[in-house]
Amino acid sequence: MKFKLFPSDHEKTLFIAIASFCMGISIGLMPALDAKTILGAVVTLVAAFAGAFFAYKFNADRERRRKNEIDLASANRAIFTLVRVYNYVAGFNKQFLKDYSGSPDAYVAIKPSLGNSDPDWKLDYDSISFLISEGKSEILTELTEIEEIFTIFNTTVKTRNHIHINIVQPAMEAAGFVDGASVSLDDIDRVLGDRISTTMKSVTSELIELTQRGEEQLEGLIKKMHEIMVEIFPGKNVIRMEKIDK
């Protein structure tokens, strides 16, 4: 942080007001006192003022540094949370969806994500509200959008898991379909019925789209957050995401 004599207009105005007050007192005393006495009084006033002013400035700078440290820690926590969510979504995509993207049998072939943890993540918007005063409020809007996407993603995963486990699997087992056996999609649709078949296709398609969009947006948002924080806190240690494999 660079040292500035007057970091704000408020401090500059305060300095001018007190300096003017000191000069006014010295001028007012001139008719009654000799030059030596006046000079001593002015020096005393200026010394007292300078001591008080620089003590105030020291405390103000210390508080400013402390706030910057708190804001930087909050920013790093926010980025770390986004990285956690990205890893979760990218891992889910790789484990359950990628092999079936574009496949016509994806609605039944993609297994339920049993045992897959449901991450409880929330961004602390109050702690990163300093982005507003820094002129970066648009990133907060993007963060709320990705949070909404992730909420819908989780709901869609749970909905599809429920239908697959409680309706699709029992129906296919009752029809004698063995896992891994060659079965036509027409036969699967006939066993499931139009309503369940259509629902599974819709939910699966939505899940794939949400996952791919969420992964892409999260990666871009993490990069953008890093760039913004480096701009706000130059020379400081800002978390960044390093992808091991694409």
Coordinates of C-alpha atoms in Angstrom, one line a residue:
M1 CA 0.0 0.0 0.0
K2 CA 1.4 3.4 -1.0
F3 CA 1.6 6.2 1.6
K4 CA -0.6 9.1 0.8
L5 CA -0.6 12.3 2.8
F6 CA -4.3 12.8 2.1
P7 CA -5.9 9.4 1.2
S8 CA -9.3 11.0 1.0
D9 CA -10.9 14.5 0.5
H10 CA -12.2 14.3 4.1
E11 CA -8.7 14.1 5.5
K12 CA -7.5 17.0 3.2
T13 CA -10.4 19.2 4.3
L14 CA -9.8 18.4 8.0
F15 CA -6.1 19.4 7.6
I16 CA -6.9 22.7 5.9
A17 CA -9.6 23.5 8.5
I18 CA -7.3 22.9 11.5
A19 CA -4.3 24.7 9.8
S20 CA -6.6 27.7 9.0
F21 CA -7.7 27.7 12.6
C22 CA -4.1 27.8 13.9
M23 CA -3.3 30.6 11.5
G24 CA -6.4 32.5 12.5
I25 CA -5.4 32.3 16.2
S26 CA -1.9 33.5 15.5
I27 CA -3.2 36.5 13.4
G28 CA -5.7 37.4 16.2
L29 CA -2.9 37.4 18.8
M30 CA -0.5 39.6 16.8
P31 CA -1.7 43.0 18.1
A32 CA -1.3 42.0 21.8
L33 CA 1.9 39.9 21.7
D34 CA 5.4 40.3 20.5
A35 CA 6.7 38.3 17.5
K36 CA 8.7 35.9 19.7
T37 CA 5.7 35.0 21.8
I38 CA 3.5 34.6 18.7
L39 CA 6.1 32.4 17.0
G40 CA 6.3 30.2 20.1
A41 CA 2.6 29.8 20.3
V42 CA 2.3 29.0 16.6
V43 CA 5.0 26.4 16.8
T44 CA 3.3 24.8 19.8
L45 CA 0.0 24.7 18.0
V46 CA 1.5 23.3 14.8
A47 CA 3.4 20.7 16.7
A48 CA 0.3 19.6 18.6
F49 CA -1.7 19.5 15.4
A50 CA 0.9 17.6 13.5
G51 CA 1.2 15.0 16.2
A52 CA -2.6 14.5 16.4
F53 CA -2.9 14.5 12.6
F54 CA -0.2 11.9 12.0
A55 CA -1.5 9.7 14.9
Y56 CA -4.9 9.8 13.3
K57 CA -3.4 9.0 9.9
F58 CA -1.4 6.1 11.3
N59 CA -4.5 4.6 12.8
A60 CA -6.5 5.2 9.7
D61 CA -3.8 3.4 7.6
R62 CA -3.6 0.6 10.0
E63 CA -7.4 0.1 9.9
R64 CA -7.3 0.3 6.1
R65 CA -4.6 -2.4 6.0
R66 CA -6.6 -4.6 8.4
K67 CA -9.8 -4.2 6.3
N68 CA -7.8 -5.1 3.1
E69 CA -6.5 -8.3 4.9
I70 CA -10.1 -9.2 5.9
D71 CA -11.4 -8.5 2.4
L72 CA -8.6 -10.6 0.8
A73 CA -9.3 -13.5 3.1
S74 CA -13.0 -13.3 2.3
A75 CA -12.2 -13.2 -1.4
N76 CA -10.0 -16.3 -1.2
R77 CA -12.7 -18.2 0.7
A78 CA -15.2 -17.3 -2.0
I79 CA -12.8 -18.5 -4.7
F80 CA -12.1 -21.7 -2.8
T81 CA -15.8 -22.4 -2.5
L82 CA -16.2 -22.0 -6.2
V83 CA -13.3 -24.4 -6.8
R84 CA -15.0 -27.0 -4.6
V85 CA -18.2 -26.7 -6.5
Y86 CA -16.4 -26.9 -9.8
N87 CA -14.6 -30.1 -8.7
Y88 CA -17.9 -31.6 -7.6
V89 CA -19.7 -30.7 -10.9
A90 CA -16.8 -31.7 -13.1
G91 CA -16.4 -34.9 -11.2
F92 CA -20.1 -35.8 -11.5
N93 CA -20.0 -35.1 -15.2
K94 CA -16.9 -37.3 -15.7
Q95 CA -18.2 -40.1 -13.5
F96 CA -21.8 -40.3 -14.6
L97 CA -22.6 -38.3 -17.7
K98 CA -19.8 -37.8 -20.2
D99 CA -19.8 -41.4 -21.6
Y100 CA -23.5 -41.1 -22.4
S101 CA -23.7 -37.5 -23.8
G102 CA -25.6 -37.7 -27.0
S103 CA -26.5 -41.3 -26.6
P104 CA -30.1 -42.1 -27.3
D105 CA -30.3 -44.6 -24.3
A106 CA -28.8 -42.1 -21.8
Y107 CA -32.2 -41.7 -20.0
V108 CA -31.9 -45.2 -18.7
A109 CA -28.2 -46.0 -19.1
I110 CA -27.0 -43.3 -16.8
K111 CA -27.0 -44.9 -13.3
P112 CA -28.3 -43.1 -10.2
S113 CA -25.6 -41.2 -8.4
L114 CA -25.8 -43.3 -5.2
G115 CA -23.4 -42.3 -2.5
N116 CA -22.5 -39.1 -4.3
S117 CA -22.2 -36.4 -1.7
D118 CA -24.5 -33.5 -1.7
P119 CA -22.2 -30.5 -1.0
D120 CA -23.6 -27.8 1.3
W121 CA -22.1 -24.6 0.0
K122 CA -23.1 -21.0 0.3
L123 CA -21.2 -17.9 -0.5
D124 CA -21.0 -15.2 2.1
Y125 CA -22.2 -12.2 0.1
D126 CA -21.8 -9.8 3.0
S127 CA -18.1 -10.6 3.3
I128 CA -17.5 -9.9 -0.4
S129 CA -19.7 -6.8 -0.6
F130 CA -16.6 -4.7 -0.9
L131 CA -16.8 -5.6 -4.6
I132 CA -19.6 -3.1 -4.9
S133 CA -17.4 -0.1 -3.8
E134 CA -14.6 -1.4 -6.1
G135 CA -16.9 -1.1 -9.1
K136 CA -17.2 -4.9 -9.6
S137 CA -20.8 -5.4 -8.6
E138 CA -21.5 -7.4 -11.9
I139 CA -19.5 -10.3 -10.5
L140 CA -22.0 -10.6 -7.6
T141 CA -24.8 -11.1 -10.1
E142 CA -22.9 -13.8 -11.9
L143 CA -22.3 -15.5 -8.5
T144 CA -26.0 -15.6 -7.7
E145 CA -26.7 -17.0 -11.1
I146 CA -24.2 -19.9 -10.7
E147 CA -25.6 -20.5 -7.2
E148 CA -29.1 -20.9 -8.7
I149 CA -27.8 -23.2 -11.4
F150 CA -26.2 -25.4 -8.8
T151 CA -29.4 -25.5 -6.7
I152 CA -31.4 -26.6 -9.8
F153 CA -28.6 -29.1 -10.6
N154 CA -28.9 -30.8 -7.2
T155 CA -32.7 -30.9 -7.4
T156 CA -32.6 -32.5 -10.8
V157 CA -30.1 -35.1 -9.7
K158 CA -32.3 -36.1 -6.7
T159 CA -35.4 -36.2 -8.9
R160 CA -33.8 -38.4 -11.5
N161 CA -32.3 -40.7 -8.9
H162 CA -35.7 -41.1 -7.3
I163 CA -37.5 -42.0 -10.6
H164 CA -34.7 -44.3 -11.7
I165 CA -34.5 -46.2 -8.4
N166 CA -38.2 -46.4 -7.5
I167 CA -39.8 -46.7 -10.9
V168 CA -37.5 -47.5 -13.8
Q169 CA -35.4 -50.3 -12.2
P170 CA -38.4 -52.1 -10.7
A171 CA -40.3 -51.9 -14.1
M172 CA -37.3 -53.2 -16.1
E173 CA -36.6 -56.0 -13.5
A174 CA -40.3 -57.0 -13.7
A175 CA -40.0 -57.2 -17.5
G176 CA -37.0 -59.5 -17.2
F177 CA -34.5 -57.0 -18.6
V178 CA -31.0 -58.0 -17.3
D179 CA -28.4 -55.3 -16.9
G180 CA -26.0 -55.4 -19.9
A181 CA -28.4 -57.4 -22.1
S182 CA -29.3 -56.0 -25.5
V183 CA -32.7 -54.4 -25.3
S184 CA -34.3 -52.1 -27.8
L185 CA -35.4 -48.6 -26.8
D186 CA -38.9 -49.3 -28.1
D187 CA -39.2 -52.2 -25.6
I188 CA -37.9 -50.0 -22.8
D189 CA -40.4 -47.3 -23.6
R190 CA -43.2 -49.8 -23.8
V191 CA -42.3 -51.2 -20.3
L192 CA -41.9 -47.8 -18.7
G193 CA -44.9 -46.2 -20.4
D194 CA -45.1 -42.9 -22.2
R195 CA -45.3 -40.7 -19.1
I196 CA -42.3 -42.2 -17.3
S197 CA -40.2 -42.6 -20.5
T198 CA -40.9 -38.9 -21.5
T199 CA -40.1 -37.7 -18.0
M200 CA -36.8 -39.6 -17.8
K201 CA -35.7 -38.3 -21.2
S202 CA -36.6 -34.7 -20.2
V203 CA -34.9 -34.9 -16.8
T204 CA -31.8 -36.6 -18.1
S205 CA -31.4 -34.1 -20.9
E206 CA -31.8 -31.2 -18.4
L207 CA -29.3 -32.8 -16.1
I208 CA -26.7 -33.1 -18.9
E209 CA -27.2 -29.6 -20.0
L210 CA -27.1 -28.1 -16.5
T211 CA -23.9 -30.0 -15.7
Q212 CA -22.1 -29.0 -18.8
R213 CA -23.2 -25.4 -18.5
G214 CA -22.4 -25.2 -14.8
E215 CA -18.9 -26.7 -15.3
E216 CA -18.2 -24.2 -18.1
Q217 CA -19.5 -21.2 -16.2
L218 CA -17.8 -22.1 -13.0
E219 CA -14.5 -22.4 -14.7
G220 CA -14.9 -18.9 -16.3
L221 CA -16.2 -17.4 -13.1
I222 CA -13.3 -18.7 -11.0
K223 CA -10.8 -17.2 -13.5
K224 CA -12.7 -13.9 -13.5
M225 CA -12.8 -13.8 -9.7
H226 CA -9.0 -14.4 -9.6
E227 CA -8.3 -11.6 -12.1
I228 CA -10.5 -9.1 -10.2
M229 CA -8.9 -9.9 -6.9
V230 CA -5.4 -9.6 -8.3
E231 CA -6.4 -6.2 -9.6
I232 CA -7.8 -5.1 -6.2
F233 CA -5.0 -6.7 -4.2
P234 CA -1.9 -6.3 -6.3
G235 CA 1.1 -8.3 -5.1
K236 CA -1.1 -10.3 -2.6
N237 CA -1.6 -14.1 -2.6
V238 CA -4.9 -14.8 -4.4
I239 CA -6.1 -18.3 -4.9
R240 CA -6.3 -19.6 -8.4
M241 CA -7.5 -22.9 -9.9
E242 CA -5.0 -25.2 -11.5
K243 CA -6.6 -28.0 -13.5
I244 CA -4.7 -31.3 -13.4
D245 CA -6.5 -32.6 -16.5
K246 CA -9.0 -31.3 -18.8

